[in-house]
CSV table of C-alpha atoms in Angstrom, one decimal:
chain,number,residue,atom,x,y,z
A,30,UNK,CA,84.5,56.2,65.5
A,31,UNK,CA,86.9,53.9,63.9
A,32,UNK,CA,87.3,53.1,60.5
A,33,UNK,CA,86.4,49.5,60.7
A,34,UNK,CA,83.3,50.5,62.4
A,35,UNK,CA,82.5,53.0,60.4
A,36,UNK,CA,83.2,50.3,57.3
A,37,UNK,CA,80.7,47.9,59.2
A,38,UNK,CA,78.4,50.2,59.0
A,39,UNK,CA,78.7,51.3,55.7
A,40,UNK,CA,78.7,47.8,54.7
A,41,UNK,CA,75.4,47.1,57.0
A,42,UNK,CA,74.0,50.1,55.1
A,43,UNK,CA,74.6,48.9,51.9
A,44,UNK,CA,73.3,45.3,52.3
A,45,UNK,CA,70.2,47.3,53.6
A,46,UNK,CA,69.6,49.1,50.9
A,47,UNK,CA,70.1,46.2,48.5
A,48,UNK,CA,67.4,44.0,50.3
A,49,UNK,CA,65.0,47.0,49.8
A,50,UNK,CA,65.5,47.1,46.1
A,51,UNK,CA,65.4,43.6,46.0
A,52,UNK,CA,61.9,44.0,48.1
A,53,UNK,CA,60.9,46.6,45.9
A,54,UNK,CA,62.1,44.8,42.6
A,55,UNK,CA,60.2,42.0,43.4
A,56,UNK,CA,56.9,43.9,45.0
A,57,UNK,CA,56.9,45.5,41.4
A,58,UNK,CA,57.6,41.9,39.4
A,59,UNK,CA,54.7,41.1,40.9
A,60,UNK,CA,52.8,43.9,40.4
A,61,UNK,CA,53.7,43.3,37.1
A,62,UNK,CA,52.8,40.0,36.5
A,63,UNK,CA,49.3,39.8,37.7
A,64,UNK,CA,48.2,41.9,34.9
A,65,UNK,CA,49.8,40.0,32.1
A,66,UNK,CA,48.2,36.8,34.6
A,67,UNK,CA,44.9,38.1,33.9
A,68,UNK,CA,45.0,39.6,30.3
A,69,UNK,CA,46.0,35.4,29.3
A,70,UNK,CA,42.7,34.4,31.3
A,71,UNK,CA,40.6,37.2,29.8
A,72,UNK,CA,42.3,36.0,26.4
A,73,UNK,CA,41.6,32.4,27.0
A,74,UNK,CA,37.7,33.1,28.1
A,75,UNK,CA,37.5,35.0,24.7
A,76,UNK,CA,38.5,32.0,22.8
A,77,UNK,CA,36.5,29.8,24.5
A,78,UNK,CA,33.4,32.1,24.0
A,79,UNK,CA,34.2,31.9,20.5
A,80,UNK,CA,34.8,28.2,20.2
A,81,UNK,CA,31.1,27.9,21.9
A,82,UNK,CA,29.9,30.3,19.6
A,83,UNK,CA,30.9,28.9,16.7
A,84,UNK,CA,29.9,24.9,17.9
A,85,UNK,CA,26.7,26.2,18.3
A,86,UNK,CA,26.2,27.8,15.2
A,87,UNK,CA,27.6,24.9,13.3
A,88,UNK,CA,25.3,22.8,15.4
A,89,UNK,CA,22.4,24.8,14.3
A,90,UNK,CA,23.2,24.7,10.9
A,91,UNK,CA,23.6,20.6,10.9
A,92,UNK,CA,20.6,20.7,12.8
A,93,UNK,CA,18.7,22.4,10.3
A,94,UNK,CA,20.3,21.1,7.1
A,95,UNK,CA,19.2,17.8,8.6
A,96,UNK,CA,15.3,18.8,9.5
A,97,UNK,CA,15.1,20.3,5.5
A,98,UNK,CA,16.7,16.3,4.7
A,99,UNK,CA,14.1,14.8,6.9
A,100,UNK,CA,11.4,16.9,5.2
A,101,UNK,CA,12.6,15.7,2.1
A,102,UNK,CA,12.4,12.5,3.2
A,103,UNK,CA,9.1,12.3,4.3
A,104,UNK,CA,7.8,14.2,1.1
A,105,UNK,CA,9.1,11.7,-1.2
A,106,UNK,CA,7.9,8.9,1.3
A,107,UNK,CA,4.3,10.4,0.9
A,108,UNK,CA,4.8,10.8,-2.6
A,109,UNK,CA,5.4,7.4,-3.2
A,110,UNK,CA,3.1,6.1,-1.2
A,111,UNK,CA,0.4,8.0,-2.9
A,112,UNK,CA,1.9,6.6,-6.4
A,113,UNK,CA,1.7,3.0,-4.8
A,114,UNK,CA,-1.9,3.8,-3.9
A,115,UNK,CA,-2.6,5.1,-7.2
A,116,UNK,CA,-0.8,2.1,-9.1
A,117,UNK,CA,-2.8,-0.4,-6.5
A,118,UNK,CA,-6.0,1.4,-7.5
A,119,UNK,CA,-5.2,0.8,-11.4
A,120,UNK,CA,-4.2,-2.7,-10.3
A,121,UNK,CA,-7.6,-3.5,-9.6
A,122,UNK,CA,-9.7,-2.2,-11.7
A,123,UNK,CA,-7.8,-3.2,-14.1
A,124,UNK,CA,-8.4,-6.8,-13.2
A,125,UNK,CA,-12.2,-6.1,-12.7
A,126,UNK,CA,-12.0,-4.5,-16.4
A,127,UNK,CA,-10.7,-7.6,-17.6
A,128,UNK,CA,-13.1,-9.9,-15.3
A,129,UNK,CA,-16.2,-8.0,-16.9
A,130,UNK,CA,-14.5,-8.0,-20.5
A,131,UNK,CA,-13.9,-12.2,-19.7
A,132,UNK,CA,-17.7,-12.4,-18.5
A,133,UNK,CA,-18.8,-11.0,-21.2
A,134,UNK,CA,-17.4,-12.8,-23.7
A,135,UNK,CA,-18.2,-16.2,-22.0
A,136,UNK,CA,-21.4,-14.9,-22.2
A,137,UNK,CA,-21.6,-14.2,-25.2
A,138,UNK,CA,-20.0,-17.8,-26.6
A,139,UNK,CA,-22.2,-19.6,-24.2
A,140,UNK,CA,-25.0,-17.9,-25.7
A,141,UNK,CA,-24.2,-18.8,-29.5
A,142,UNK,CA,-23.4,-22.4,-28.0
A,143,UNK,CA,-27.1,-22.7,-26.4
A,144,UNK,CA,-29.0,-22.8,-29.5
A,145,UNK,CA,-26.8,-25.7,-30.6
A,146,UNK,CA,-27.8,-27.9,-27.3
A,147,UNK,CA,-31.8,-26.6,-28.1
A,148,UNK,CA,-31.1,-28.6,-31.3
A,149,UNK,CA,-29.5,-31.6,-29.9
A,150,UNK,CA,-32.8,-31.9,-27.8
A,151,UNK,CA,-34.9,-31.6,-30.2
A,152,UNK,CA,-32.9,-34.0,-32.7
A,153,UNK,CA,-33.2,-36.9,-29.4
A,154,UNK,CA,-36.9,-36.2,-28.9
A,155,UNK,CA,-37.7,-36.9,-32.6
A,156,UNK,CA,-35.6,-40.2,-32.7
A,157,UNK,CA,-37.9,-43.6,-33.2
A,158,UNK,CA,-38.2,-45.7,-30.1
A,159,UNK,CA,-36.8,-48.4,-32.3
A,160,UNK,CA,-33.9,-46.5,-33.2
A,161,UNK,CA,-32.7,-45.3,-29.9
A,162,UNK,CA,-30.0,-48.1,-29.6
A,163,UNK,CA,-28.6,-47.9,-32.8
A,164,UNK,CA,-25.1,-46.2,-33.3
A,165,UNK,CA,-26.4,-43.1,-35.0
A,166,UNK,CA,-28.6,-42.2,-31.6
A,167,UNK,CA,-26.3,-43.5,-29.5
A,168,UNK,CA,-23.5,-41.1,-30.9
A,169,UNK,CA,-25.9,-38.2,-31.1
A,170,UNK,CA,-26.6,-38.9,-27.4
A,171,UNK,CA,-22.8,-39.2,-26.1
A,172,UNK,CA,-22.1,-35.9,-27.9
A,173,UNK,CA,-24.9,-34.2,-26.3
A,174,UNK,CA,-23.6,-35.1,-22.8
A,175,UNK,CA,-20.6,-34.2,-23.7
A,176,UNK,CA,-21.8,-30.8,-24.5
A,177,UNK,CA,-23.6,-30.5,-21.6
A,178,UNK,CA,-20.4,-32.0,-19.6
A,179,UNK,CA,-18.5,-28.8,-21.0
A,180,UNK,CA,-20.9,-26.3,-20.2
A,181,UNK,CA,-21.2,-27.5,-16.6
A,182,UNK,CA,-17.3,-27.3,-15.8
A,183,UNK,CA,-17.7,-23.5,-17.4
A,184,UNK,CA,-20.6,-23.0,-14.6
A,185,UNK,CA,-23.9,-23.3,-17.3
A,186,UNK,CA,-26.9,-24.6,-15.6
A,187,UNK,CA,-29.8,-25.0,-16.3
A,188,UNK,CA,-32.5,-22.8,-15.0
A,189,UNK,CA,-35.1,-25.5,-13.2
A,190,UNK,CA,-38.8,-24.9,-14.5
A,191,UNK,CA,-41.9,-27.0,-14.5
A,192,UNK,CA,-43.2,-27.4,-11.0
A,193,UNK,CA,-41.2,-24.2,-9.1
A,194,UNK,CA,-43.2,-21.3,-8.3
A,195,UNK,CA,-42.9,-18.9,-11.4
A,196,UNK,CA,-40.4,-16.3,-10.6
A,197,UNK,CA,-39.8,-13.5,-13.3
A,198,UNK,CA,-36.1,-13.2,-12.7
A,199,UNK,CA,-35.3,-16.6,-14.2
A,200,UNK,CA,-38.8,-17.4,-16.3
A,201,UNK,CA,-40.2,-15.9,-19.2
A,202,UNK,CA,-43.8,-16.7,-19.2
A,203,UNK,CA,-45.3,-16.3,-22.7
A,204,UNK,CA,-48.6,-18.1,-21.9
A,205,UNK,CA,-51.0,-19.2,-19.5
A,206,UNK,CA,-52.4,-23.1,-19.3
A,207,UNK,CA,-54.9,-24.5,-16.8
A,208,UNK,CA,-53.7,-27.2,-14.9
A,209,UNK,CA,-55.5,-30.1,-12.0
A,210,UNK,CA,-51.2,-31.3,-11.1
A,211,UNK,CA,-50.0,-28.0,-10.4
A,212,UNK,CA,-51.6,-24.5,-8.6
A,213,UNK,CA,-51.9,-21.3,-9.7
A,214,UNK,CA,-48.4,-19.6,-10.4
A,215,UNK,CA,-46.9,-22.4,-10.6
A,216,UNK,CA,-44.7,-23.6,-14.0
A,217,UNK,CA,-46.1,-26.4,-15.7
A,218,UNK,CA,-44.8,-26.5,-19.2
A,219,UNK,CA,-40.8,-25.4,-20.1
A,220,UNK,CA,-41.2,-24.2,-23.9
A,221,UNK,CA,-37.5,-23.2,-24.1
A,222,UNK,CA,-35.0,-24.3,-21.7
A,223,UNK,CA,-33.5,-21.5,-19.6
A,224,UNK,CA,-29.7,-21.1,-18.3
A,225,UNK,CA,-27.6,-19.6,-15.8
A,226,UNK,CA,-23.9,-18.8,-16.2
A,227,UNK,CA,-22.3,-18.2,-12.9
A,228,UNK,CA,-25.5,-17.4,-11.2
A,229,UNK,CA,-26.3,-14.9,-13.5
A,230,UNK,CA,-28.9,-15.3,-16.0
A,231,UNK,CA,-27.9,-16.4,-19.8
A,232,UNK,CA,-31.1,-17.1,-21.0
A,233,UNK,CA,-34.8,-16.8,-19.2
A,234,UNK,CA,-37.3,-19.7,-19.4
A,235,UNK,CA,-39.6,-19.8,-22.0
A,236,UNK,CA,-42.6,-21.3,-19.9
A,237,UNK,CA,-46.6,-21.9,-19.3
A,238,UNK,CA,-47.8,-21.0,-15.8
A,239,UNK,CA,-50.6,-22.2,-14.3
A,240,UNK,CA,-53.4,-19.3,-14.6
């Protein structure tokens, strides 16, 4: 063999055994690199477990932080709707305290002013016929409808008497008459005029029924 064959070949040879540790070189660069490949996956998926993890767990705490706020909530709601009911409630019967303390102290005036129109009656019944024009009557009179005109705005009324049907819620009767104009049970005398204040009885009728 010559020598520039044998140099081809050695040179043949040698570019050979370069691509085969090229081959080889790279087969193991990729052997190598698939592992560190999937250990960055794996690494990644561990984070990302962790991420979820810890969302959820921060969700669950805001989620529950907010159902003990809403329980709050509706616990002072309730609470104040109970005081509101409460303050409603004293609302009222306060102003039915004060309604019954104001009725009864009309009641009480219009019953002091009631023997003061008794005598105003009786004063104009025992007036002269001749006299009932002159200023003195006249006066006595306009002061007496006045009164009268005051006690009627105020609700006062009196209680009507001789010919109704005698009723023991409004009359008092305190004797017994015969009568030919009236029946029996019926009123046929007032004694003592009678009055209502609001519908409610100030003073009974004094009266003669019919026997």
């Amino acid at each position: 063999m010559s020598d520039e064959m044998k140099r081809d070949l050695q040179e043949e040879m040698q570019n050979q055994t370069e691509e085969e540790i090229t081959e080889e070189e790279e087969a193991t660069g990729t052997q190598e690199t698939e592992p560190v490949q999937d250990d960055t996956e794996s690494n990644d998926t561990e984070a990302e477990e962790k991420a979820d993890k810890k969302a959820s767990k921060k969700k669950f705490k805001l989620d529950k932080k907010q159902d003990a706020m809403k329980e709050k909530i509706d616990e002072l709601e309730d609470r104040v709707k109970r005081q509101m009911a409460e303050f409603e409630n004293f609302r009222k019967r306060t102003e039915k305290e004060k309604a019954a303390m104001f009725e009864t102290g009309a009641k009480s005036v219009i019953e002091k002013i009631l023997p003061v129109v008794d005598n105003f009656e009786r004063g104009l019944a025992t007036i002269p016929e001749e006299e009932k024009g002159s200023a003195f009557a006249e006066g006595m009179e306009m002061i007496y409808k006045q009164l009268l005109g005051e006690l009627e705005k105020m609700d006062v009324k009196p209680i009507p008497a001789v010919g109704e049907e005698f009723n023991p819620d409004f009359h008092n009767a305190v004797m017994q008459v015969e009568s030919e104009e009236f029946e029996s049970g019926v009123v046929a005398q007032e004694l003592l005029k009678g009055y209502t204040y609001r519908d409610n009885v100030v003073r009974h009728s004094m009266v003669a029924v019919v026997s």
